[in-house]
Amino acid sequence: MMGEVREVSFDVRGEFITQMAKEWFFVENRGYDKVMELLLSCMEGTEQSEKELKRLAEDILLGRAALVGSTRDNTYHMEVYEPDEQPEQPEWFNVFIKMSDLMSKLKDTEKELQKIQGWYAVAMEYVPEYKRNDVLKETDQPIESRYGNSQLSDFMERMMDEEEHTTEDYGWLEPNGTFHEVEWGRHQEWATEYVKENFPEEYKEISMQSNTGTGLIGEGDWLVEKGWVLLHSPSQGIAQPTRNPVKRYTKAQQEFLYDYYQERNREKEANAVYEEE
């Protein structure tokens, strides 16, 4: 015996979509791309190009247009409140686009920092009580400061930096001072490609050691061992140098790093390059 068949219908109301898009963008800071994705998904079925639809979607956020009506009674449509000859987006709207995307990235960063704080709390549970004070002294400052506020402030500082720099923020620095700009999150991938292309024999040896669990972990480690410096930041903040602890910076590396940090108004980090023993 077949069960009862029920029909479920849905109603999309334009006013609701318009209001939700504005709240996502101006209040919740979900990011410009996500808001555009929402609006464009609700504007399908026309002969207009994606560029034209995106302009109309921006007009919704600017208050120049609105989705209205209901799909249930076939009144769903867009109302445009001004002529087509509209000026470019006002400067304040461009500022909101940048701020919205920045806050969206910041939320993602906060999630990662919360994970780190959680791992730290779990690890501390395994530390004997009589040793916890020593561990806290070793960390030098509270976990919230070490993995929270400092990284968040670095992230905010970098994202709000609008000055033009001679180099990008992240990459690999050779002993001779040559800097290879690398997109955030791709430093290990870049190292693998570089070693494979320029040092094929070493690449085979590293791959063999990685497969057997002995020796170096990867090509990035090999570069650091050879005196390269990695400029990177897990939280997308101001880059910190990672180098072989038993090797000193070369003169060329010192000159590059000093200029790199001075350009970013980080005098303390710039001076530290020359303060090592």
C-alpha positions as a Markdown table, in Angstrom:
| # | Residue | x | y | z |
|---|---|---|---|---|
| 1 | Met | 0.0 | 0.0 | 0.0 |
| 2 | Met | 1.5 | 3.3 | -1.1 |
| 3 | Gly | 1.8 | 6.1 | 1.5 |
| 4 | Glu | 0.0 | 9.3 | 1.3 |
| 5 | Val | 1.5 | 11.7 | -1.3 |
| 6 | Arg | 1.8 | 15.3 | -0.1 |
| 7 | Glu | 2.6 | 18.3 | -2.2 |
| 8 | Val | 4.9 | 20.9 | -0.7 |
| 9 | Ser | 5.1 | 24.3 | -2.3 |
| 10 | Phe | 7.6 | 27.1 | -1.6 |
| 11 | Asp | 7.3 | 30.8 | -1.8 |
| 12 | Val | 10.2 | 33.2 | -2.3 |
| 13 | Arg | 9.4 | 36.8 | -1.4 |
| 14 | Gly | 11.5 | 39.5 | -2.9 |
| 15 | Glu | 11.3 | 41.8 | 0.1 |
| 16 | Phe | 12.8 | 39.1 | 2.3 |
| 17 | Ile | 15.7 | 38.5 | -0.1 |
| 18 | Thr | 16.5 | 42.2 | -0.4 |
| 19 | Gln | 16.5 | 42.7 | 3.4 |
| 20 | Met | 18.6 | 39.6 | 4.0 |
| 21 | Ala | 21.2 | 40.6 | 1.4 |
| 22 | Lys | 21.6 | 44.0 | 3.1 |
| 23 | Glu | 21.9 | 42.5 | 6.5 |
| 24 | Trp | 24.5 | 40.0 | 5.3 |
| 25 | Phe | 26.6 | 42.8 | 3.8 |
| 26 | Phe | 26.2 | 45.8 | 6.1 |
| 27 | Val | 25.6 | 44.1 | 9.5 |
| 28 | Glu | 26.9 | 40.5 | 9.5 |
| 29 | Asn | 29.9 | 41.2 | 7.2 |
| 30 | Arg | 29.6 | 37.9 | 5.4 |
| 31 | Gly | 31.7 | 39.1 | 2.5 |
| 32 | Tyr | 30.9 | 40.7 | -0.8 |
| 33 | Asp | 31.3 | 37.5 | -2.8 |
| 34 | Lys | 28.8 | 35.6 | -0.7 |
| 35 | Val | 26.2 | 38.4 | -0.9 |
| 36 | Met | 26.6 | 38.5 | -4.6 |
| 37 | Glu | 26.2 | 34.8 | -4.8 |
| 38 | Leu | 22.9 | 35.0 | -2.9 |
| 39 | Leu | 21.5 | 37.8 | -5.0 |
| 40 | Leu | 22.6 | 36.4 | -8.4 |
| 41 | Ser | 21.0 | 33.0 | -7.4 |
| 42 | Cys | 17.7 | 34.9 | -7.0 |
| 43 | Met | 18.0 | 36.7 | -10.3 |
| 44 | Glu | 18.2 | 33.8 | -12.7 |
| 45 | Gly | 16.0 | 33.3 | -15.8 |
| 46 | Thr | 16.7 | 36.5 | -17.6 |
| 47 | Glu | 18.6 | 37.3 | -20.8 |
| 48 | Gln | 20.9 | 39.8 | -19.1 |
| 49 | Ser | 24.6 | 39.1 | -18.9 |
| 50 | Glu | 26.3 | 38.2 | -15.6 |
| 51 | Lys | 28.0 | 41.6 | -15.6 |
| 52 | Glu | 24.6 | 43.4 | -15.9 |
| 53 | Leu | 23.0 | 41.2 | -13.2 |
| 54 | Lys | 25.9 | 41.9 | -10.9 |
| 55 | Arg | 25.5 | 45.7 | -11.4 |
| 56 | Leu | 21.8 | 45.3 | -10.5 |
| 57 | Ala | 22.7 | 43.2 | -7.5 |
| 58 | Glu | 24.9 | 46.1 | -6.3 |
| 59 | Asp | 22.1 | 48.5 | -6.9 |
| 60 | Ile | 20.0 | 46.5 | -4.5 |
| 61 | Leu | 22.7 | 47.0 | -1.8 |
| 62 | Leu | 22.9 | 50.7 | -2.7 |
| 63 | Gly | 19.1 | 51.2 | -2.4 |
| 64 | Arg | 18.7 | 51.9 | -6.1 |
| 65 | Ala | 16.7 | 48.7 | -6.7 |
| 66 | Ala | 14.9 | 46.0 | -4.8 |
| 67 | Leu | 13.5 | 42.5 | -5.3 |
| 68 | Val | 9.8 | 42.5 | -4.6 |
| 69 | Gly | 6.7 | 40.4 | -4.9 |
| 70 | Ser | 6.1 | 36.6 | -4.5 |
| 71 | Thr | 7.0 | 33.6 | -6.6 |
| 72 | Arg | 3.7 | 31.9 | -5.4 |
| 73 | Asp | 1.4 | 34.5 | -7.1 |
| 74 | Asn | 3.9 | 35.2 | -9.9 |
| 75 | Thr | 4.6 | 38.8 | -8.9 |
| 76 | Tyr | 8.3 | 38.3 | -8.1 |
| 77 | His | 10.4 | 40.9 | -9.9 |
| 78 | Met | 12.9 | 43.7 | -9.5 |
| 79 | Glu | 12.1 | 47.3 | -9.2 |
| 80 | Val | 14.7 | 49.9 | -10.2 |
| 81 | Tyr | 14.2 | 53.2 | -8.6 |
| 82 | Glu | 16.6 | 55.4 | -10.8 |
| 83 | Pro | 17.3 | 55.7 | -14.5 |
| 84 | Asp | 19.8 | 53.3 | -16.1 |
| 85 | Glu | 22.3 | 56.1 | -16.5 |
| 86 | Gln | 23.5 | 55.7 | -12.9 |
| 87 | Pro | 26.9 | 56.9 | -11.7 |
| 88 | Glu | 29.7 | 54.6 | -10.5 |
| 89 | Gln | 29.5 | 53.2 | -7.0 |
| 90 | Pro | 30.1 | 55.9 | -4.4 |
| 91 | Glu | 33.4 | 55.7 | -2.5 |
| 92 | Trp | 31.7 | 54.7 | 0.7 |
| 93 | Phe | 30.3 | 51.6 | -1.0 |
| 94 | Asn | 33.8 | 50.5 | -2.1 |
| 95 | Val | 35.0 | 51.0 | 1.5 |
| 96 | Phe | 32.1 | 48.7 | 2.7 |
| 97 | Ile | 33.2 | 46.0 | 0.1 |
| 98 | Lys | 36.7 | 46.0 | 1.5 |
| 99 | Met | 35.6 | 46.1 | 5.1 |
| 100 | Ser | 33.0 | 43.3 | 4.6 |
| 101 | Asp | 35.6 | 41.0 | 3.0 |
| 102 | Leu | 38.1 | 41.8 | 5.7 |
| 103 | Met | 35.7 | 41.0 | 8.5 |
| 104 | Ser | 34.7 | 37.8 | 6.8 |
| 105 | Lys | 38.4 | 36.7 | 6.6 |
| 106 | Leu | 38.8 | 37.8 | 10.2 |
| 107 | Lys | 36.0 | 35.5 | 11.3 |
| 108 | Asp | 37.7 | 32.6 | 9.6 |
| 109 | Thr | 40.9 | 33.4 | 11.3 |
| 110 | Glu | 39.2 | 33.6 | 14.7 |
| 111 | Lys | 37.9 | 30.1 | 14.1 |
| 112 | Glu | 41.4 | 28.8 | 13.5 |
| 113 | Leu | 42.7 | 30.6 | 16.6 |
| 114 | Gln | 39.9 | 29.0 | 18.7 |
| 115 | Lys | 41.1 | 25.6 | 17.5 |
| 116 | Ile | 44.6 | 26.4 | 18.6 |
| 117 | Gln | 43.4 | 27.6 | 22.0 |
| 118 | Gly | 41.4 | 24.4 | 22.3 |
| 119 | Trp | 44.4 | 22.3 | 21.5 |
| 120 | Tyr | 46.5 | 24.2 | 24.0 |
| 121 | Ala | 43.8 | 23.6 | 26.8 |
| 122 | Val | 43.7 | 19.9 | 26.0 |
| 123 | Ala | 47.5 | 19.7 | 26.1 |
| 124 | Met | 47.7 | 21.5 | 29.5 |
| 125 | Glu | 45.4 | 18.8 | 30.9 |
| 126 | Tyr | 48.2 | 16.3 | 30.5 |
| 127 | Val | 50.8 | 18.5 | 32.2 |
| 128 | Pro | 51.3 | 17.6 | 35.9 |
| 129 | Glu | 49.9 | 20.3 | 38.2 |
| 130 | Tyr | 53.3 | 20.9 | 39.8 |
| 131 | Lys | 54.8 | 21.6 | 36.4 |
| 132 | Arg | 52.1 | 23.9 | 35.0 |
| 133 | Asn | 53.6 | 27.1 | 36.4 |
| 134 | Asp | 56.9 | 26.2 | 34.6 |
| 135 | Val | 55.0 | 25.6 | 31.4 |
| 136 | Leu | 53.2 | 28.9 | 31.7 |
| 137 | Lys | 56.5 | 30.7 | 32.3 |
| 138 | Glu | 57.9 | 29.1 | 29.2 |
| 139 | Thr | 55.0 | 30.5 | 27.1 |
| 140 | Asp | 55.9 | 33.9 | 28.5 |
| 141 | Gln | 52.3 | 35.2 | 28.2 |
| 142 | Pro | 48.8 | 33.9 | 28.3 |
| 143 | Ile | 47.5 | 31.7 | 25.4 |
| 144 | Glu | 44.9 | 34.3 | 24.6 |
| 145 | Ser | 47.6 | 36.9 | 23.9 |
| 146 | Arg | 50.1 | 34.6 | 22.2 |
| 147 | Tyr | 47.6 | 33.0 | 19.8 |
| 148 | Gly | 44.7 | 35.4 | 20.0 |
| 149 | Asn | 45.1 | 39.2 | 20.2 |
| 150 | Ser | 48.6 | 39.4 | 18.7 |
| 151 | Gln | 47.8 | 37.4 | 15.7 |
| 152 | Leu | 44.5 | 39.1 | 15.2 |
| 153 | Ser | 46.2 | 42.5 | 15.5 |
| 154 | Asp | 48.8 | 41.5 | 12.9 |
| 155 | Phe | 46.1 | 40.2 | 10.6 |
| 156 | Met | 44.2 | 43.5 | 10.9 |
| 157 | Glu | 47.4 | 45.6 | 10.4 |
| 158 | Arg | 48.3 | 43.8 | 7.3 |
| 159 | Met | 44.8 | 43.8 | 5.8 |
| 160 | Met | 44.4 | 47.5 | 6.4 |
| 161 | Asp | 47.8 | 48.3 | 5.0 |
| 162 | Glu | 47.2 | 50.2 | 1.7 |
| 163 | Glu | 50.7 | 51.3 | 1.0 |
| 164 | Glu | 52.5 | 50.0 | -2.1 |
| 165 | His | 55.5 | 47.7 | -1.2 |
| 166 | Thr | 58.3 | 46.6 | -3.4 |
| 167 | Thr | 57.5 | 43.0 | -2.7 |
| 168 | Glu | 54.5 | 40.9 | -1.8 |
| 169 | Asp | 54.1 | 39.8 | 1.9 |
| 170 | Tyr | 55.0 | 36.1 | 1.6 |
| 171 | Gly | 57.6 | 34.0 | -0.1 |
| 172 | Trp | 61.1 | 32.4 | 0.0 |
| 173 | Leu | 64.3 | 34.3 | 0.5 |
| 174 | Glu | 67.5 | 32.8 | -0.9 |
| 175 | Pro | 70.9 | 33.2 | 0.8 |
| 176 | Asn | 71.9 | 35.6 | -2.0 |
| 177 | Gly | 69.0 | 37.9 | -1.2 |
| 178 | Thr | 66.7 | 36.9 | -4.1 |
| 179 | Phe | 63.1 | 36.9 | -3.0 |
| 180 | His | 60.6 | 34.6 | -4.5 |
| 181 | Glu | 57.0 | 35.9 | -4.0 |
| 182 | Val | 54.6 | 33.1 | -3.1 |
| 183 | Glu | 50.9 | 33.3 | -2.6 |
| 184 | Trp | 49.7 | 32.6 | 1.0 |
| 185 | Gly | 49.3 | 29.0 | 1.8 |
| 186 | Arg | 51.4 | 27.7 | -1.2 |
| 187 | His | 54.9 | 27.9 | 0.3 |
| 188 | Gln | 55.3 | 24.1 | 0.7 |
| 189 | Glu | 53.8 | 23.5 | -2.8 |
| 190 | Trp | 56.2 | 26.1 | -4.3 |
| 191 | Ala | 59.2 | 24.6 | -2.5 |
| 192 | Thr | 58.3 | 21.1 | -3.9 |
| 193 | Glu | 58.1 | 22.5 | -7.5 |
| 194 | Tyr | 61.3 | 24.5 | -7.1 |
| 195 | Val | 63.4 | 21.7 | -5.7 |
| 196 | Lys | 62.0 | 19.2 | -8.2 |
| 197 | Glu | 62.9 | 21.5 | -11.1 |
| 198 | Asn | 66.3 | 22.8 | -10.0 |
| 199 | Phe | 67.6 | 19.9 | -7.8 |
| 200 | Pro | 66.1 | 16.7 | -9.2 |
| 201 | Glu | 68.6 | 14.4 | -7.4 |
| 202 | Glu | 67.9 | 16.0 | -4.1 |
| 203 | Tyr | 64.2 | 15.9 | -4.8 |
| 204 | Lys | 64.4 | 12.1 | -5.3 |
| 205 | Glu | 66.3 | 11.7 | -2.0 |
| 206 | Ile | 63.8 | 13.9 | -0.1 |
| 207 | Ser | 60.9 | 11.9 | -1.5 |
| 208 | Met | 62.5 | 8.6 | -0.5 |
| 209 | Gln | 63.2 | 9.9 | 3.1 |
| 210 | Ser | 59.6 | 11.2 | 3.4 |
| 211 | Asn | 58.2 | 7.8 | 2.3 |
| 212 | Thr | 60.4 | 5.9 | 4.8 |
| 213 | Gly | 59.8 | 8.4 | 7.7 |
| 214 | Thr | 63.5 | 9.3 | 8.0 |
| 215 | Gly | 65.4 | 12.5 | 7.5 |
| 216 | Leu | 63.8 | 15.7 | 6.3 |
| 217 | Ile | 60.0 | 16.0 | 6.1 |
| 218 | Gly | 59.9 | 17.8 | 2.8 |
| 219 | Glu | 61.4 | 20.2 | 0.3 |
| 220 | Gly | 60.6 | 23.2 | 2.4 |
| 221 | Asp | 62.7 | 21.8 | 5.2 |
| 222 | Trp | 65.5 | 21.2 | 2.7 |
| 223 | Leu | 65.5 | 24.8 | 1.6 |
| 224 | Val | 65.6 | 26.0 | 5.2 |
| 225 | Glu | 68.5 | 23.7 | 6.0 |
| 226 | Lys | 70.4 | 25.2 | 3.0 |
| 227 | Gly | 70.0 | 28.6 | 4.4 |
| 228 | Trp | 66.8 | 29.8 | 2.8 |
| 229 | Val | 64.4 | 31.9 | 4.9 |
| 230 | Leu | 60.6 | 31.5 | 4.7 |
| 231 | Leu | 58.4 | 34.6 | 5.2 |
| 232 | His | 55.0 | 33.4 | 6.1 |
| 233 | Ser | 52.1 | 33.7 | 8.6 |
| 234 | Pro | 49.6 | 31.0 | 9.4 |
| 235 | Ser | 47.0 | 33.7 | 10.3 |
| 236 | Gln | 47.7 | 35.9 | 7.2 |
| 237 | Gly | 49.2 | 38.5 | 9.4 |
| 238 | Ile | 52.6 | 40.2 | 9.3 |
| 239 | Ala | 55.1 | 37.6 | 8.0 |
| 240 | Gln | 57.7 | 36.1 | 10.4 |
| 241 | Pro | 61.0 | 34.6 | 9.2 |
| 242 | Thr | 61.5 | 30.9 | 9.5 |
| 243 | Arg | 65.2 | 29.9 | 9.1 |
| 244 | Asn | 67.7 | 27.3 | 10.1 |
| 245 | Pro | 68.5 | 28.1 | 13.8 |
| 246 | Val | 72.1 | 27.1 | 13.4 |
| 247 | Lys | 72.7 | 29.4 | 10.5 |
| 248 | Arg | 73.1 | 33.2 | 10.6 |
| 249 | Tyr | 71.4 | 35.5 | 8.1 |
| 250 | Thr | 73.6 | 36.3 | 5.2 |
| 251 | Lys | 74.4 | 40.0 | 4.6 |
| 252 | Ala | 72.1 | 40.0 | 1.6 |
| 253 | Gln | 69.3 | 38.5 | 3.6 |
| 254 | Gln | 69.8 | 41.0 | 6.4 |
| 255 | Glu | 69.6 | 43.9 | 3.9 |
| 256 | Phe | 66.4 | 42.5 | 2.3 |
| 257 | Leu | 64.7 | 41.8 | 5.6 |
| 258 | Tyr | 65.6 | 45.2 | 7.1 |
| 259 | Asp | 64.0 | 47.0 | 4.1 |
| 260 | Tyr | 61.1 | 44.6 | 4.1 |
| 261 | Tyr | 60.1 | 45.4 | 7.7 |
| 262 | Gln | 60.9 | 49.1 | 7.5 |
| 263 | Glu | 58.5 | 49.4 | 4.5 |
| 264 | Arg | 55.8 | 47.9 | 6.7 |
| 265 | Asn | 56.5 | 50.2 | 9.7 |
| 266 | Arg | 57.9 | 47.3 | 11.8 |
| 267 | Glu | 61.0 | 49.0 | 13.2 |
| 268 | Lys | 61.4 | 46.4 | 16.0 |
| 269 | Glu | 61.5 | 43.5 | 13.6 |
| 270 | Ala | 63.8 | 45.4 | 11.2 |
| 271 | Asn | 66.4 | 46.2 | 13.9 |
| 272 | Ala | 66.2 | 42.6 | 15.2 |
| 273 | Val | 67.6 | 41.4 | 11.9 |
| 274 | Tyr | 71.0 | 43.0 | 12.9 |
| 275 | Glu | 70.8 | 42.3 | 16.6 |
| 276 | Glu | 71.5 | 38.6 | 16.5 |
| 277 | Glu | 74.8 | 37.4 | 18.0 |
